């Protein structure tokens, strides 16, 4: 959750990136009309009979990347009903979404279709292998998953053990430094923190900043220590002389650093030599003999979006050449967060291997001959959920350990959960749900909001009204295994989330932040760019509005209805082919036809005006006498819908 995010390496929120903005994929240029309003416009266009395959895909993506899987399923299903060709990635995406609401059989049907089209994709190969062996995800009922007790409203993830303490990553506000806010995640930069292990079953309440030198003013994350406790490897934003470093496109990347303990102080912080300012390296893990370092990278030679690599640590402290773990572990998807157990098994997170949904946790066994890993196995429940699960760590003996997840019921964006062997005497009797409904923009609780709970047959169980602070509580017996929680309030967009109670603790929190329905609009904004409707389709040398053009203009029509004070200027442009006079006349006729279509739909003429600009304002070098490709000419054939007033 899901931009896409590179490979879960942005340190301030390891796996919540997919949830930062609802429409990052569909309408990134849409700034002042809020993201949820975009969804509303698309859905209203469908209701008015102007649904198209393109709109269905955008709606599906909008909900999918915001982890609202029931709604994503609805729109992906409509997109896949169309007879027109569709990117096979939508078969995979739809299958992942179906798995996230428990429809495994139907998900397999679409994974099969994906496999037929993308025959050589490793995700397809693994699906076929799984199907041929009748393999299934295991349910490890002998383990119970509980909140680790160290989570906050911010992100916590990535644990490791050191000197009787649990070291973890958090983006909570750092009391020892000036708190910086990451522009993307709107959270403080991440640091390493420590919590004392009071006992196997309890973490101490005193949580402190791990080290003032290790934790800089930038991001730190995911550490690992040598057994003697004198060396730490950790992840940090690349920097030089305390200034952030970037690649040639000014992107801030990640590198692995090393430090040593000297007279009780961590010093000699150095960057590992196989890092680069052109790709990411992160999430270090050590082999049992400490002669091999495992890490994640998108360096050259990566098979997918991110792969797990290993590099030899030589006796003199130098390093060998990083080696990709190969196709048995790495896929075209994302592999990340490696961890090596005392038994030498590799645990890691992936969305490329068959799983339950989102990132899942897997383990692989090591080949004693060549040191590579094979026999990848999904950890199953309760380690994996319908959401993102990652960063496995276990205590010596493996009786308990920690994972990280953004599953429902947590306190923040990502949370740390503890797994232990289940006590068979434990009886789950009641499940208590609580939370707060807030205004997304202000963070203030919404009074009198309605929280409705539906069972797995979509029958309403209960409706709760929030108090003056936007808080609510609900308690039910354990017979409700799958529920949908819908939050709605007057003048706000409704949100809905599916939750599998079996996969969360008996008492959990579900917060919702709602977006207002109406937002300000800037004068001068081009709605064509905001809604990707620059390309209004006309037949060659014609200006009549075609059905294809109507599908685009329907979005504009809905916007004008939604904002009755808004007025527009319709501008039409052509490419440079044909004469200047002809192009000017043609563009005027097309702009006028567009305006008349809107007027015929009921938009008052006084709110509209039009202008034909012909070939006078090209966006590239394609003027008269210049040889250009069809694609270059297409860029100049465009429509603009400029806001004149609001």
XYZ file of C-alpha atoms in Angstrom, residues 251-479:
229
model
C 16.536 11.349 -6.204
C 17.485 10.563 -2.604
C 18.635 6.956 -2.435
C 19.546 4.505 0.319
C 22.873 3.034 1.323
C 24.176 0.567 3.867
C 26.564 1.867 6.538
C 28.754 0.211 9.147
C 29.859 1.404 12.594
C 31.937 -0.115 15.400
C 31.618 0.083 19.173
C 34.617 1.730 20.832
C 34.674 2.279 24.612
C 30.890 2.286 24.766
C 30.436 4.665 21.830
C 29.483 3.939 18.238
C 31.987 5.552 15.899
C 33.858 5.014 12.633
C 30.607 5.248 10.660
C 31.506 4.305 7.098
C 29.636 3.644 3.879
C 30.012 0.164 2.410
C 31.966 0.170 -0.881
C 29.355 -1.588 -3.025
C 26.843 1.249 -2.546
C 26.181 3.728 -5.327
C 24.467 7.074 -5.796
C 22.679 5.604 -8.827
C 20.756 2.788 -7.111
C 19.521 1.685 -3.690
C 21.097 -0.700 -1.183
C 19.272 -1.389 2.081
C 18.095 -3.807 4.802
C 21.304 -5.693 5.735
C 21.276 -9.200 7.240
C 24.172 -11.429 8.348
C 24.805 -15.132 7.860
C 25.437 -17.221 10.991
C 29.170 -17.329 10.391
C 29.113 -13.574 9.661
C 31.061 -14.132 6.441
C 28.163 -13.107 4.184
C 26.048 -9.965 4.178
C 22.598 -10.120 2.557
C 20.844 -6.963 1.401
C 18.213 -5.567 -0.975
C 18.950 -3.511 -4.071
C 17.680 -2.351 -7.451
C 21.247 -2.265 -8.794
C 22.058 -3.405 -12.357
C 21.384 -7.143 -12.614
C 18.177 -6.936 -10.611
C 15.502 -9.295 -11.978
C 12.473 -7.329 -10.796
C 11.635 -4.142 -8.930
C 13.983 -5.132 -6.102
C 16.086 -8.252 -5.446
C 17.992 -9.817 -2.590
C 21.781 -9.949 -3.055
C 24.642 -11.428 -1.036
C 28.226 -10.242 -0.716
C 31.217 -11.929 0.912
C 32.849 -10.284 3.952
C 36.551 -11.076 3.704
C 38.902 -11.691 6.629
C 40.640 -8.350 6.078
C 37.290 -6.526 6.322
C 36.935 -5.904 2.597
C 33.996 -7.085 0.519
C 33.547 -9.249 -2.544
C 31.308 -8.578 -5.532
C 27.550 -8.601 -4.800
C 25.751 -11.643 -6.233
C 22.041 -11.892 -7.037
C 20.334 -14.771 -5.181
C 18.768 -15.827 -8.463
C 15.365 -16.756 -9.812
C 14.542 -19.273 -7.100
C 14.171 -16.358 -4.670
C 13.882 -13.186 -6.753
C 10.994 -12.461 -9.112
C 9.770 -9.658 -11.388
C 8.073 -8.255 -8.292
C 9.575 -6.958 -5.053
C 11.751 -8.990 -2.714
C 12.946 -7.261 0.429
C 13.824 -7.476 4.152
C 16.060 -10.595 4.229
C 16.733 -12.354 7.528
C 18.870 -15.436 8.256
C 17.827 -17.723 11.146
C 20.125 -19.781 13.381
C 19.227 -22.773 11.214
C 20.455 -20.911 8.150
C 17.025 -20.387 6.590
C 16.300 -17.237 4.622
C 13.149 -15.335 5.555
C 12.068 -12.459 3.302
C 9.112 -10.432 2.046
C 7.805 -10.638 -1.520
C 4.807 -9.807 -3.661
C 6.115 -11.858 -6.598
C 5.667 -15.321 -5.086
C 2.107 -16.694 -4.681
C 0.638 -15.328 -1.484
C -2.396 -14.109 0.404
C -2.242 -10.465 -0.650
C 0.180 -7.546 -0.764
C 3.641 -8.375 0.550
C 3.837 -11.802 2.187
C 6.525 -13.427 4.302
C 8.376 -16.444 2.882
C 11.189 -18.756 3.881
C 13.731 -20.639 1.782
C 16.289 -23.310 2.591
C 19.978 -23.026 1.729
C 21.804 -25.385 -0.587
C 24.952 -26.556 1.219
C 26.849 -26.907 -2.065
C 26.619 -23.409 -3.517
C 25.122 -21.309 -0.704
C 22.044 -20.335 -2.731
C 18.463 -20.801 -1.570
C 15.505 -22.793 -2.921
C 12.171 -24.352 -1.868
C 10.457 -21.039 -1.190
C 7.470 -21.482 1.132
C 4.764 -19.020 2.166
C 4.632 -18.658 5.968
C 0.837 -18.628 5.912
C -1.340 -17.204 8.662
C -1.072 -15.593 11.150
C 2.262 -14.319 9.813
C 0.641 -13.164 6.575
C -2.547 -11.194 6.124
C -4.464 -9.661 3.228
C -2.242 -6.590 3.603
C 1.552 -6.071 3.662
C 3.623 -8.254 5.999
C 7.417 -8.019 6.168
C 10.592 -7.816 8.306
C 10.597 -11.196 10.084
C 12.933 -11.590 13.090
C 13.004 -14.461 15.571
C 14.576 -14.944 18.989
C 17.084 -17.763 19.581
C 15.118 -21.001 19.536
C 12.377 -19.550 17.367
C 9.649 -19.727 20.039
C 8.853 -16.080 19.579
C 9.812 -13.205 17.352
C 8.531 -10.134 15.559
C 7.136 -9.155 12.177
C 5.973 -5.830 10.737
C 2.645 -5.241 9.034
C 0.115 -2.617 7.987
C -2.800 -5.020 8.612
C -6.037 -3.547 10.022
C -6.211 -2.992 13.757
C -2.820 -1.372 14.173
C -2.012 1.973 15.736
C -0.103 3.561 12.882
C 0.899 3.199 9.262
C 3.090 0.153 9.943
C 3.199 -1.700 13.242
C 5.348 -4.329 14.931
C 3.660 -7.559 15.999
C 4.995 -10.273 18.269
C 4.412 -13.944 17.464
C 4.542 -16.615 20.187
C 3.534 -20.223 20.574
C -0.153 -20.277 21.362
C -1.352 -21.241 24.807
C -4.043 -23.857 24.133
C -5.907 -22.771 27.243
C -6.646 -19.395 25.676
C -10.277 -18.869 24.647
C -11.256 -15.966 22.433
C -14.715 -14.842 23.453
C -15.180 -11.213 22.525
C -13.749 -8.928 19.873
C -13.707 -5.216 20.619
C -13.387 -2.667 17.849
C -12.700 0.988 18.534
C -11.398 3.940 16.614
C -11.764 7.539 15.603
C -13.222 9.174 12.497
C -11.320 12.335 11.609
C -11.186 15.049 8.969
C -8.310 14.087 6.658
C -7.201 17.694 6.191
C -7.359 18.948 9.783
C -7.060 15.738 11.794
C -10.010 16.860 13.957
C -12.506 14.198 15.042
C -15.876 14.210 13.239
C -18.853 14.210 15.588
C -22.035 12.324 14.586
C -20.254 10.281 11.920
C -21.826 6.884 11.245
C -19.711 3.739 11.520
C -21.515 0.702 10.091
C -20.326 -2.891 10.490
C -21.331 -5.506 7.883
C -20.743 -9.266 8.027
C -19.203 -11.345 5.238
C -22.599 -11.586 3.502
C -22.761 -7.802 3.526
C -25.611 -7.732 6.043
C -25.444 -4.812 8.436
C -24.661 -5.923 11.992
C -24.449 -2.606 13.759
C -24.291 1.162 13.249
C -22.470 3.354 15.759
C -22.569 7.158 16.044
C -19.280 8.834 16.946
C -19.040 11.063 20.003
C -17.998 14.718 20.078
C -14.344 13.734 19.467
C -15.154 11.346 16.638
C -14.536 8.208 18.729
C -16.544 4.961 18.617
C -16.540 1.457 20.158
C -18.118 -1.855 19.159
C -18.015 -5.293 20.739
C -19.106 -8.613 19.251
C -18.737 -12.341 19.720
C -16.072 -14.227 17.790
C -18.628 -15.585 15.280
